[in-house]
mmCIF file of C-alpha atoms in Angstrom:
data_model
loop_
_atom_site.group_PDB
_atom_site.id
_atom_site.type_symbol
_atom_site.label_atom_id
_atom_site.label_comp_id
_atom_site.label_asym_id
_atom_site.label_seq_id
_atom_site.Cartn_x
_atom_site.Cartn_y
_atom_site.Cartn_z
ATOM 1 C CA MET A 1 22.230 0.864 14.831
ATOM 2 C CA ASN A 2 20.582 4.637 13.152
ATOM 3 C CA LYS A 3 17.222 4.268 12.814
ATOM 4 C CA ILE A 4 16.561 5.206 8.643
ATOM 5 C CA ILE A 5 13.477 6.366 7.282
ATOM 6 C CA THR A 6 13.441 5.931 3.826
ATOM 7 C CA ILE A 7 10.452 7.720 1.892
ATOM 8 C CA GLY A 8 9.621 6.868 -1.803
ATOM 9 C CA ARG A 9 6.802 8.725 -3.241
ATOM 10 C CA GLU A 10 4.669 9.787 -6.037
ATOM 11 C CA PHE A 11 5.149 13.325 -7.940
ATOM 12 C CA GLY A 12 2.618 15.456 -5.738
ATOM 13 C CA SER A 13 1.332 13.764 -3.122
ATOM 14 C CA GLY A 14 3.355 15.517 -0.189
ATOM 15 C CA GLY A 15 6.072 12.801 0.397
ATOM 16 C CA ARG A 16 8.695 15.344 0.779
ATOM 17 C CA GLU A 17 6.870 17.220 3.507
ATOM 18 C CA LEU A 18 5.649 14.385 5.275
ATOM 19 C CA GLY A 19 9.545 13.438 5.476
ATOM 20 C CA LYS A 20 10.323 16.576 6.540
ATOM 21 C CA ARG A 21 7.656 16.812 9.096
ATOM 22 C CA LEU A 22 8.860 13.776 10.566
ATOM 23 C CA SER A 23 12.326 14.600 10.789
ATOM 24 C CA GLN A 24 11.697 17.768 12.935
ATOM 25 C CA LEU A 25 9.195 16.234 15.104
ATOM 26 C CA LEU A 26 12.018 13.373 15.818
ATOM 27 C CA GLY A 27 14.682 15.498 15.318
ATOM 28 C CA PHE A 28 15.881 13.343 12.495
ATOM 29 C CA ALA A 29 18.731 14.522 9.691
ATOM 30 C CA TYR A 30 16.630 15.464 7.076
ATOM 31 C CA TYR A 31 17.997 14.120 2.983
ATOM 32 C CA ASP A 32 16.882 14.795 -0.241
ATOM 33 C CA ASN A 33 18.715 17.466 -2.586
ATOM 34 C CA GLU A 34 21.414 17.231 -0.534
ATOM 35 C CA ILE A 35 21.969 13.559 -2.187
ATOM 36 C CA ILE A 36 22.376 15.379 -5.838
ATOM 37 C CA THR A 37 24.672 18.388 -4.119
ATOM 38 C CA GLU A 38 27.169 15.862 -2.876
ATOM 39 C CA ILE A 39 26.916 13.455 -5.518
ATOM 40 C CA SER A 40 27.896 16.616 -8.022
ATOM 41 C CA LYS A 41 30.506 16.733 -5.782
ATOM 42 C CA ARG A 42 31.985 13.949 -6.015
ATOM 43 C CA THR A 43 31.314 13.270 -9.776
ATOM 44 C CA ALA A 44 31.840 16.628 -10.936
ATOM 45 C CA LEU A 45 29.040 16.817 -13.260
ATOM 46 C CA SER A 46 26.297 19.618 -12.332
ATOM 47 C CA GLU A 47 23.536 19.295 -9.692
ATOM 48 C CA GLU A 48 20.768 19.498 -12.268
ATOM 49 C CA TYR A 49 22.302 17.246 -14.984
ATOM 50 C CA VAL A 50 22.776 14.790 -11.685
ATOM 51 C CA ASN A 51 19.187 14.981 -10.568
ATOM 52 C CA ALA A 52 17.685 14.169 -14.199
ATOM 53 C CA ILE A 53 19.962 11.454 -13.884
ATOM 54 C CA THR A 54 19.031 10.375 -10.563
ATOM 55 C CA GLU A 55 15.070 10.098 -11.866
ATOM 56 C CA HIS A 56 14.942 8.098 -15.178
ATOM 57 C CA ARG A 57 16.109 5.416 -16.124
ATOM 58 C CA PRO A 58 19.252 5.365 -18.421
ATOM 59 C CA ILE A 59 18.644 5.513 -22.124
ATOM 60 C CA PHE A 60 20.706 2.879 -23.815
ATOM 61 C CA SER A 61 20.670 0.280 -26.330
ATOM 62 C CA TYR A 62 22.876 -3.007 -26.755
ATOM 63 C CA PRO A 63 26.061 -2.621 -28.698
ATOM 64 C CA ILE A 64 24.692 -4.939 -31.957
ATOM 65 C CA HIS A 65 26.860 -2.666 -34.271
ATOM 66 C CA PHE A 66 30.266 -2.291 -32.673
ATOM 67 C CA GLY A 67 31.287 1.232 -33.785
ATOM 68 C CA ASN A 68 28.478 2.878 -34.304
ATOM 69 C CA SER A 69 28.575 6.601 -33.175
ATOM 70 C CA PHE A 70 24.909 6.130 -31.638
ATOM 71 C CA ASN A 71 25.570 3.617 -29.487
ATOM 72 C CA ALA A 72 28.805 5.342 -28.460
ATOM 73 C CA VAL A 73 26.540 8.176 -27.011
ATOM 74 C CA ASN A 74 24.111 5.491 -25.493
ATOM 75 C CA ASN A 75 26.932 3.402 -23.877
ATOM 76 C CA HIS A 76 28.405 6.486 -22.421
ATOM 77 C CA ALA A 77 25.236 7.497 -20.742
ATOM 78 C CA LEU A 78 24.871 4.532 -19.388
ATOM 79 C CA GLN A 79 27.973 4.101 -18.000
ATOM 80 C CA GLN A 80 27.296 8.095 -16.445
ATOM 81 C CA ASN A 81 24.340 6.239 -14.871
ATOM 82 C CA ILE A 82 25.761 3.439 -13.329
ATOM 83 C CA GLU A 83 28.448 5.648 -12.429
ATOM 84 C CA VAL A 84 26.376 8.657 -10.458
ATOM 85 C CA PHE A 85 24.353 5.278 -8.987
ATOM 86 C CA ARG A 86 27.567 4.341 -7.028
ATOM 87 C CA ALA A 87 28.271 7.640 -5.816
ATOM 88 C CA GLN A 88 24.513 8.235 -4.807
ATOM 89 C CA SER A 89 24.860 4.472 -2.956
ATOM 90 C CA ASP A 90 28.139 5.859 -1.410
ATOM 91 C CA VAL A 91 26.598 9.173 -0.188
ATOM 92 C CA ILE A 92 23.462 7.308 1.033
ATOM 93 C CA LYS A 93 25.066 4.935 3.086
ATOM 94 C CA GLU A 94 27.306 7.804 4.513
ATOM 95 C CA MET A 95 24.468 9.576 5.597
ATOM 96 C CA ALA A 96 22.531 6.714 7.383
ATOM 97 C CA GLU A 97 26.008 6.061 8.657
ATOM 98 C CA LYS A 98 25.817 9.279 10.769
ATOM 99 C CA SER A 99 22.828 9.266 12.417
ATOM 100 C CA ASP A 100 19.485 8.724 12.893
ATOM 101 C CA CYS A 101 17.685 10.174 9.251
ATOM 102 C CA VAL A 102 14.859 10.414 6.786
ATOM 103 C CA ILE A 103 15.958 9.944 3.020
ATOM 104 C CA VAL A 104 13.776 10.931 0.470
ATOM 105 C CA GLY A 105 13.752 9.247 -2.715
ATOM 106 C CA ARG A 106 16.722 7.839 -4.541
ATOM 107 C CA CYS A 107 16.006 4.262 -4.313
ATOM 108 C CA ALA A 108 17.604 4.502 -0.638
ATOM 109 C CA ASP A 109 14.981 2.219 0.349
ATOM 110 C CA TYR A 110 16.909 -0.500 -1.578
ATOM 111 C CA ILE A 111 20.750 0.965 -0.961
ATOM 112 C CA LEU A 112 20.155 0.623 2.690
ATOM 113 C CA ARG A 113 18.470 -2.601 2.391
ATOM 114 C CA GLY A 114 20.651 -4.399 4.903
ATOM 115 C CA GLU A 115 20.669 -1.732 7.280
ATOM 116 C CA LYS A 116 16.204 -2.490 7.270
ATOM 117 C CA PRO A 117 14.980 1.158 7.457
ATOM 118 C CA TYR A 118 11.546 1.215 7.856
ATOM 119 C CA ARG A 119 10.087 2.151 4.502
ATOM 120 C CA ILE A 120 6.932 4.642 3.740
ATOM 121 C CA PHE A 121 5.898 4.697 0.490
ATOM 122 C CA VAL A 122 3.243 8.162 -0.334
ATOM 123 C CA TYR A 123 0.554 8.413 -2.717
ATOM 124 C CA ALA A 124 -2.072 10.347 -3.177
ATOM 125 C CA ASP A 125 -5.260 10.422 -6.402
ATOM 126 C CA GLU A 126 -4.970 12.178 -9.427
ATOM 127 C CA ASN A 127 -7.331 15.027 -8.309
ATOM 128 C CA SER A 128 -4.963 15.512 -4.756
ATOM 129 C CA LYS A 129 -2.020 15.520 -6.697
ATOM 130 C CA ILE A 130 -3.080 18.299 -9.039
ATOM 131 C CA ALA A 131 -4.683 20.377 -6.264
ATOM 132 C CA ARG A 132 -1.129 19.972 -4.268
ATOM 133 C CA CYS A 133 0.991 20.953 -7.267
ATOM 134 C CA ARG A 134 -1.563 24.222 -7.818
ATOM 135 C CA GLU A 135 -0.727 25.037 -4.209
ATOM 136 C CA LYS A 136 3.033 25.689 -4.998
ATOM 137 C CA ALA A 137 3.248 28.927 -7.046
ATOM 138 C CA GLY A 138 6.001 28.088 -9.286
ATOM 139 C CA GLU A 139 7.055 25.946 -12.601
ATOM 140 C CA HIS A 140 3.577 24.242 -13.378
ATOM 141 C CA GLU A 141 1.356 27.357 -13.151
ATOM 142 C CA HIS A 142 1.389 27.397 -16.932
ATOM 143 C CA LEU A 143 -0.494 23.976 -17.665
ATOM 144 C CA SER A 144 -3.587 23.391 -18.055
ATOM 145 C CA ASP A 145 -4.815 20.695 -15.384
ATOM 146 C CA LYS A 146 -4.862 17.923 -18.685
ATOM 147 C CA GLN A 147 -1.174 19.062 -19.233
ATOM 148 C CA LEU A 148 -0.123 18.677 -15.501
ATOM 149 C CA LYS A 149 -1.513 15.305 -14.956
ATOM 150 C CA ARG A 150 0.218 14.313 -18.218
ATOM 151 C CA TYR A 151 3.219 15.666 -16.450
ATOM 152 C CA ILE A 152 2.397 14.296 -13.354
ATOM 153 C CA LYS A 153 2.549 10.514 -15.278
ATOM 154 C CA ALA A 154 5.494 11.079 -16.706
ATOM 155 C CA VAL A 155 7.307 12.106 -13.638
ATOM 156 C CA ASP A 156 5.967 8.968 -12.013
ATOM 157 C CA LYS A 157 6.977 6.799 -14.943
ATOM 158 C CA ASN A 158 10.568 7.684 -14.932
ATOM 159 C CA ARG A 159 10.676 7.180 -11.382
ATOM 160 C CA ALA A 160 9.459 4.151 -11.450
ATOM 161 C CA GLN A 161 11.708 3.155 -14.446
ATOM 162 C CA TYR A 162 14.475 4.454 -12.545
ATOM 163 C CA TYR A 163 13.616 2.244 -9.622
ATOM 164 C CA ARG A 164 13.111 -0.958 -11.938
ATOM 165 C CA PHE A 165 16.554 -0.648 -13.529
ATOM 166 C CA HIS A 166 18.356 -0.619 -10.847
ATOM 167 C CA THR A 167 16.795 -2.473 -7.964
ATOM 168 C CA GLU A 168 14.843 -4.719 -9.857
ATOM 169 C CA ASN A 169 11.892 -4.341 -7.961
ATOM 170 C CA LYS A 170 8.511 -2.486 -8.481
ATOM 171 C CA TRP A 171 7.952 0.867 -7.807
ATOM 172 C CA GLY A 172 5.204 1.465 -5.020
ATOM 173 C CA ALA A 173 4.330 -1.958 -5.100
ATOM 174 C CA ARG A 174 3.525 -2.232 -1.189
ATOM 175 C CA GLU A 175 5.288 -5.979 -0.652
ATOM 176 C CA ASN A 176 8.592 -3.433 -0.823
ATOM 177 C CA TYR A 177 7.575 -1.185 1.996
ATOM 178 C CA ASP A 178 6.551 -1.319 5.498
ATOM 179 C CA LEU A 179 3.609 1.570 5.138
ATOM 180 C CA CYS A 180 2.130 2.445 2.281
ATOM 181 C CA VAL A 181 0.359 5.986 2.700
ATOM 182 C CA ASN A 182 -2.143 7.975 1.016
ATOM 183 C CA THR A 183 -2.219 11.911 1.480
ATOM 184 C CA SER A 184 -6.032 12.171 -0.626
ATOM 185 C CA ASN A 185 -7.850 12.521 2.698
ATOM 186 C CA THR A 186 -5.647 12.984 5.945
ATOM 187 C CA PRO A 187 -3.343 16.348 6.416
ATOM 188 C CA VAL A 188 0.000 15.600 5.906
ATOM 189 C CA LYS A 189 0.705 17.078 9.426
ATOM 190 C CA ASP A 190 -1.531 14.351 10.976
ATOM 191 C CA LEU A 191 0.301 11.933 9.350
ATOM 192 C CA ALA A 192 3.473 13.051 10.193
ATOM 193 C CA GLU A 193 2.498 13.020 13.786
ATOM 194 C CA MET A 194 1.072 9.655 14.105
ATOM 195 C CA LEU A 195 3.986 8.436 12.303
ATOM 196 C CA SER A 196 6.446 10.000 14.830
ATOM 197 C CA HIS A 197 4.764 7.159 17.617
ATOM 198 C CA LEU A 198 6.693 4.477 15.959
ATOM 199 C CA PHE A 199 9.858 5.997 16.122
ATOM 200 C CA PHE A 200 10.024 7.567 19.441
ATOM 201 C CA MET B 1 -20.334 11.926 12.345
ATOM 202 C CA ASN B 2 -18.838 8.678 13.711
ATOM 203 C CA LYS B 3 -15.307 7.712 13.385
ATOM 204 C CA ILE B 4 -15.346 4.385 11.722
ATOM 205 C CA ILE B 5 -12.190 2.323 10.460
ATOM 206 C CA THR B 6 -12.174 -0.494 8.496
ATOM 207 C CA ILE B 7 -9.100 -3.080 7.991
ATOM 208 C CA GLY B 8 -9.106 -5.509 4.796
ATOM 209 C CA ARG B 9 -6.928 -8.006 5.457
ATOM 210 C CA GLU B 10 -4.454 -10.853 4.128
ATOM 211 C CA PHE B 11 -4.986 -14.266 5.641
ATOM 212 C CA GLY B 12 -2.706 -14.794 8.745
ATOM 213 C CA SER B 13 -1.122 -10.697 8.744
ATOM 214 C CA GLY B 14 -2.640 -9.796 11.911
ATOM 215 C CA GLY B 15 -5.400 -7.637 10.809
ATOM 216 C CA ARG B 16 -7.876 -8.579 12.944
ATOM 217 C CA GLU B 17 -5.510 -8.642 15.815
ATOM 218 C CA LEU B 18 -4.755 -4.975 14.747
ATOM 219 C CA GLY B 19 -8.003 -3.896 14.986
ATOM 220 C CA LYS B 20 -8.756 -5.315 18.262
ATOM 221 C CA ARG B 21 -5.736 -3.313 19.351
ATOM 222 C CA LEU B 22 -6.839 -0.242 17.787
ATOM 223 C CA SER B 23 -10.508 -0.739 19.133
ATOM 224 C CA GLN B 24 -9.332 -1.242 22.447
ATOM 225 C CA LEU B 25 -6.747 2.007 22.729
ATOM 226 C CA LEU B 26 -9.870 3.918 21.595
ATOM 227 C CA GLY B 27 -12.707 2.577 23.064
ATOM 228 C CA PHE B 28 -14.129 2.158 19.946
ATOM 229 C CA ALA B 29 -16.788 -1.365 19.209
ATOM 230 C CA TYR B 30 -15.154 -3.797 17.531
ATOM 231 C CA TYR B 31 -16.711 -5.421 14.983
ATOM 232 C CA ASP B 32 -16.063 -8.643 13.156
ATOM 233 C CA ASN B 33 -17.874 -11.964 13.630
ATOM 234 C CA GLU B 34 -20.349 -9.967 15.079
ATOM 235 C CA ILE B 35 -21.741 -8.988 11.573
ATOM 236 C CA ILE B 36 -21.929 -12.955 10.454
ATOM 237 C CA THR B 37 -24.298 -13.542 13.520
ATOM 238 C CA GLU B 38 -26.172 -10.767 12.850
ATOM 239 C CA ILE B 39 -26.696 -11.784 9.190
ATOM 240 C CA SER B 40 -27.075 -15.331 10.219
ATOM 241 C CA LYS B 41 -30.004 -14.619 12.902
ATOM 242 C CA ARG B 42 -31.587 -11.909 9.706
ATOM 243 C CA THR B 43 -31.427 -14.853 7.095
ATOM 244 C CA ALA B 44 -32.010 -17.973 8.873
ATOM 245 C CA LEU B 45 -28.851 -19.124 7.614
ATOM 246 C CA SER B 46 -26.496 -21.191 9.928
ATOM 247 C CA GLU B 47 -23.460 -19.097 10.759
ATOM 248 C CA GLU B 48 -20.571 -21.299 9.330
ATOM 249 C CA TYR B 49 -22.819 -20.951 5.839
ATOM 250 C CA VAL B 50 -22.739 -17.319 6.278
ATOM 251 C CA ASN B 51 -19.095 -16.784 6.918
ATOM 252 C CA ALA B 52 -18.579 -19.037 3.550
ATOM 253 C CA ILE B 53 -20.917 -17.328 1.755
ATOM 254 C CA THR B 54 -18.813 -13.519 2.706
ATOM 255 C CA GLU B 55 -15.858 -14.881 2.062
ATOM 256 C CA HIS B 56 -16.435 -16.455 -1.529
ATOM 257 C CA ARG B 57 -17.075 -15.258 -4.804
ATOM 258 C CA PRO B 58 -20.772 -16.798 -5.691
ATOM 259 C CA ILE B 59 -20.117 -19.648 -7.919
ATOM 260 C CA PHE B 60 -22.853 -19.399 -10.887
ATOM 261 C CA SER B 61 -23.877 -19.900 -14.388
ATOM 262 C CA TYR B 62 -25.391 -17.870 -16.966
ATOM 263 C CA PRO B 63 -29.144 -19.657 -17.755
ATOM 264 C CA ILE B 64 -28.137 -20.584 -21.281
ATOM 265 C CA HIS B 65 -30.100 -23.729 -20.843
ATOM 266 C CA PHE B 66 -33.765 -22.757 -18.687
ATOM 267 C CA GLY B 67 -34.915 -25.529 -16.714
ATOM 268 C CA ASN B 68 -31.676 -27.009 -16.376
ATOM 269 C CA SER B 69 -31.692 -28.193 -12.647
ATOM 270 C CA PHE B 70 -27.772 -27.126 -12.789
ATOM 271 C CA ASN B 71 -28.285 -24.033 -13.766
ATOM 272 C CA ALA B 72 -31.249 -23.511 -11.156
ATOM 273 C CA VAL B 73 -29.255 -24.814 -8.389
ATOM 274 C CA ASN B 74 -26.481 -22.384 -9.624
ATOM 275 C CA ASN B 75 -28.915 -19.418 -9.084
ATOM 276 C CA HIS B 76 -30.007 -20.142 -6.551
ATOM 277 C CA ALA B 77 -26.722 -20.123 -4.932
ATOM 278 C CA LEU B 78 -26.090 -16.238 -6.231
ATOM 279 C CA GLN B 79 -29.866 -15.112 -4.867
ATOM 280 C CA GLN B 80 -28.827 -16.140 -2.099
ATOM 281 C CA ASN B 81 -25.117 -14.831 -1.732
ATOM 282 C CA ILE B 82 -26.785 -11.183 -2.958
ATOM 283 C CA GLU B 83 -29.054 -11.707 -0.089
ATOM 284 C CA VAL B 84 -26.506 -12.079 2.234
ATOM 285 C CA PHE B 85 -24.604 -8.929 0.512
ATOM 286 C CA ARG B 86 -28.034 -7.363 1.239
ATOM 287 C CA ALA B 87 -28.146 -8.229 5.034
ATOM 288 C CA GLN B 88 -24.421 -8.002 5.491
ATOM 289 C CA SER B 89 -24.680 -4.123 4.139
ATOM 290 C CA ASP B 90 -27.855 -3.566 6.212
ATOM 291 C CA VAL B 91 -26.051 -4.517 9.214
ATOM 292 C CA ILE B 92 -22.394 -2.856 9.136
ATOM 293 C CA LYS B 93 -24.257 0.374 8.321
ATOM 294 C CA GLU B 94 -26.551 0.173 11.171
ATOM 295 C CA MET B 95 -22.990 -0.989 13.065
ATOM 296 C CA ALA B 96 -21.251 2.176 11.776
ATOM 297 C CA GLU B 97 -24.269 4.379 12.414
ATOM 298 C CA LYS B 98 -24.789 3.474 16.696
ATOM 299 C CA SER B 99 -20.915 4.663 17.330
ATOM 300 C CA ASP B 100 -17.101 4.981 16.392
ATOM 301 C CA CYS B 101 -15.764 1.445 15.494
ATOM 302 C CA VAL B 102 -13.383 -1.014 13.821
ATOM 303 C CA ILE B 103 -15.612 -3.089 11.400
ATOM 304 C CA VAL B 104 -12.386 -5.901 10.405
ATOM 305 C CA GLY B 105 -13.373 -7.473 6.654
ATOM 306 C CA ARG B 106 -16.793 -7.937 4.627
ATOM 307 C CA CYS B 107 -16.028 -5.011 2.077
ATOM 308 C CA ALA B 108 -17.120 -2.300 4.976
ATOM 309 C CA ASP B 109 -15.033 0.055 3.679
ATOM 310 C CA TYR B 110 -16.721 0.115 0.262
ATOM 311 C CA ILE B 111 -20.476 -0.581 1.795
ATOM 312 C CA LEU B 112 -19.650 2.223 4.195
ATOM 313 C CA ARG B 113 -18.006 4.906 1.410
ATOM 314 C CA GLY B 114 -20.777 7.200 1.622
ATOM 315 C CA GLU B 115 -19.260 7.913 5.561
ATOM 316 C CA LYS B 116 -15.888 8.223 4.584
ATOM 317 C CA PRO B 117 -14.308 5.204 6.987
ATOM 318 C CA TYR B 118 -10.353 5.653 7.784
ATOM 319 C CA ARG B 119 -9.908 2.570 5.514
ATOM 320 C CA ILE B 120 -6.729 0.472 6.454
ATOM 321 C CA PHE B 121 -5.255 -3.180 4.746
ATOM 322 C CA VAL B 122 -3.107 -5.015 6.524
ATOM 323 C CA TYR B 123 -0.451 -7.277 4.804
ATOM 324 C CA ALA B 124 2.519 -9.374 5.109
ATOM 325 C CA ASP B 125 5.316 -11.552 3.403
ATOM 326 C CA GLU B 126 4.859 -15.125 2.942
ATOM 327 C CA ASN B 127 6.843 -16.560 5.495
ATOM 328 C CA SER B 128 5.171 -13.880 8.260
ATOM 329 C CA LYS B 129 1.759 -15.001 7.869
ATOM 330 C CA ILE B 130 2.936 -18.515 7.923
ATOM 331 C CA ALA B 131 4.466 -17.632 11.369
ATOM 332 C CA ARG B 132 1.515 -16.270 12.467
ATOM 333 C CA CYS B 133 -0.790 -19.190 11.511
ATOM 334 C CA ARG B 134 1.700 -21.549 13.158
ATOM 335 C CA GLU B 135 1.492 -19.059 16.832
ATOM 336 C CA LYS B 136 -2.145 -20.079 16.543
ATOM 337 C CA ALA B 137 -2.640 -23.917 17.553
ATOM 338 C CA GLY B 138 -5.614 -25.149 15.803
ATOM 339 C CA GLU B 139 -7.186 -26.027 12.572
ATOM 340 C CA HIS B 140 -3.839 -25.081 10.643
ATOM 341 C CA GLU B 141 -1.712 -27.290 12.541
ATOM 342 C CA HIS B 142 -1.930 -30.701 10.570
ATOM 343 C CA LEU B 143 -0.764 -28.630 7.141
ATOM 344 C CA SER B 144 2.439 -29.000 6.092
ATOM 345 C CA ASP B 145 4.439 -25.143 5.293
ATOM 346 C CA LYS B 146 3.835 -26.292 1.336
ATOM 347 C CA GLN B 147 -0.333 -26.329 2.502
ATOM 348 C CA LEU B 148 -0.446 -24.264 4.903
ATOM 349 C CA LYS B 149 0.898 -21.790 1.777
ATOM 350 C CA ARG B 150 -1.674 -22.701 -0.523
ATOM 351 C CA TYR B 151 -4.285 -22.505 1.974
ATOM 352 C CA ILE B 152 -3.558 -18.917 2.772
ATOM 353 C CA LYS B 153 -3.499 -18.209 -1.306
ATOM 354 C CA ALA B 154 -6.414 -19.388 -1.404
ATOM 355 C CA VAL B 155 -8.084 -17.823 1.140
ATOM 356 C CA ASP B 156 -7.037 -14.624 -0.416
ATOM 357 C CA LYS B 157 -7.881 -15.279 -3.761
ATOM 358 C CA ASN B 158 -11.611 -16.030 -2.373
ATOM 359 C CA ARG B 159 -11.273 -13.030 -0.470
ATOM 360 C CA ALA B 160 -10.339 -10.506 -3.259
ATOM 361 C CA GLN B 161 -12.742 -12.208 -5.902
ATOM 362 C CA TYR B 162 -15.932 -11.784 -3.741
ATOM 363 C CA TYR B 163 -14.483 -8.117 -3.504
ATOM 364 C CA ARG B 164 -14.115 -7.665 -6.716
ATOM 365 C CA PHE B 165 -17.681 -9.386 -7.076
ATOM 366 C CA HIS B 166 -19.238 -7.051 -4.931
ATOM 367 C CA THR B 167 -17.748 -3.185 -5.234
ATOM 368 C CA GLU B 168 -16.279 -3.997 -8.683
ATOM 369 C CA ASN B 169 -12.860 -2.890 -6.952
ATOM 370 C CA LYS B 170 -9.601 -4.447 -6.491
ATOM 371 C CA TRP B 171 -9.009 -5.842 -3.023
ATOM 372 C CA GLY B 172 -5.573 -4.356 -1.008
ATOM 373 C CA ALA B 173 -5.321 -2.183 -4.182
ATOM 374 C CA ARG B 174 -3.540 0.954 -2.395
ATOM 375 C CA GLU B 175 -5.640 3.275 -4.141
ATOM 376 C CA ASN B 176 -8.667 1.955 -2.122
ATOM 377 C CA TYR B 177 -7.685 2.576 1.005
ATOM 378 C CA ASP B 178 -5.732 5.376 3.066
ATOM 379 C CA LEU B 179 -3.129 3.344 4.364
ATOM 380 C CA CYS B 180 -1.752 0.031 3.965
ATOM 381 C CA VAL B 181 0.174 -1.535 6.864
ATOM 382 C CA ASN B 182 2.811 -4.516 6.644
ATOM 383 C CA THR B 183 3.283 -6.620 9.834
ATOM 384 C CA SER B 184 6.269 -8.660 8.860
ATOM 385 C CA ASN B 185 8.658 -6.285 10.435
ATOM 386 C CA THR B 186 6.962 -4.378 12.685
ATOM 387 C CA PRO B 187 4.742 -5.462 15.951
ATOM 388 C CA VAL B 188 1.311 -5.145 15.746
ATOM 389 C CA LYS B 189 1.021 -3.715 19.066
ATOM 390 C CA ASP B 190 3.545 -0.804 17.635
ATOM 391 C CA LEU B 191 1.317 -0.622 14.591
ATOM 392 C CA ALA B 192 -1.608 -0.187 16.835
ATOM 393 C CA GLU B 193 -0.469 2.077 19.403
ATOM 394 C CA MET B 194 0.914 4.337 16.448
ATOM 395 C CA LEU B 195 -2.681 4.776 14.351
ATOM 396 C CA SER B 196 -4.128 5.208 18.014
ATOM 397 C CA HIS B 197 -2.702 8.914 17.813
ATOM 398 C CA LEU B 198 -4.372 9.551 13.795
ATOM 399 C CA PHE B 199 -8.222 9.448 15.654
ATOM 400 C CA PHE B 200 -7.630 10.874 19.269
#
């Protein structure tokens, strides 16, 4: 059976860096945006759209008023979300079958629960996450600290809702993981090096 | 500055074993019951009594009826608890000053917060904790699984209340730790070996 490591992570916690470093140290395949690209191919939806869908709980309302166009739109969105989740499950299962791998995000811990992956959750305190976002020049440059805080919270809230919707489990609750790693006070490089020893 | 590792742990999770193994691998001092022995010496209270106090929130009521003997008893218990916590803080600080060390339980993570210890929390799922308790022949042998479950929950509830009372933090909440380790699916021996690499 292949060795599979799944990584859930708070936005700005360095979970992606941890996953990448770990995969390099171990010589494992690394899957992150590759999952989005593959779902996009299979569903003929754009990568941006798939990315948005796979980090948000679907918006939908119960069809109380049949024939109401608002509900029709929402139910279409729900159907699309379920279709994307199905493709996502297929893609992730196929990736896990191919070789030892590290998979970041996208409910992989839940989708692969039958394969007994090693489930890591990466988190950090607020100041540490803001500092990490600031280090990366890019789309968050124009945000004030207050705005960035709000943005980080919103992303994590969406991830939590998406996870809850598809898995019925609580995102980030320690009982759903084998290891919860705080990156606030320890370099990600050192944590990856430490973790690698569990899989040699 | 000495390297300090503190270990909070659910009852039956193997936290003590993890701490002991880690201290042996690293050549660090190991403190667990040694703390109780030392407090007992300093306060002239029996080890059993100190042990009971350091895992329970003090029972006390507000002195609404002055002179009421019930309150007098309760307030005496509270005073004793605070006295023991003070001795506990002194003992733990002295131990941490002496050499690199691993300290299990007793709010050491909070008491030593100024020294930036590496704070580990060890947990496991219910079945795994029951199995671990069963492995150790001893005081729990006569309990049914149902009784043992209740016992484990009660011990952890007391630890959580004691921690909350003295630190005002939530026991076991991931934000208060650098690493939360689930021992349900990974041998404690392997986890200790992995963790040791962070401190070489």
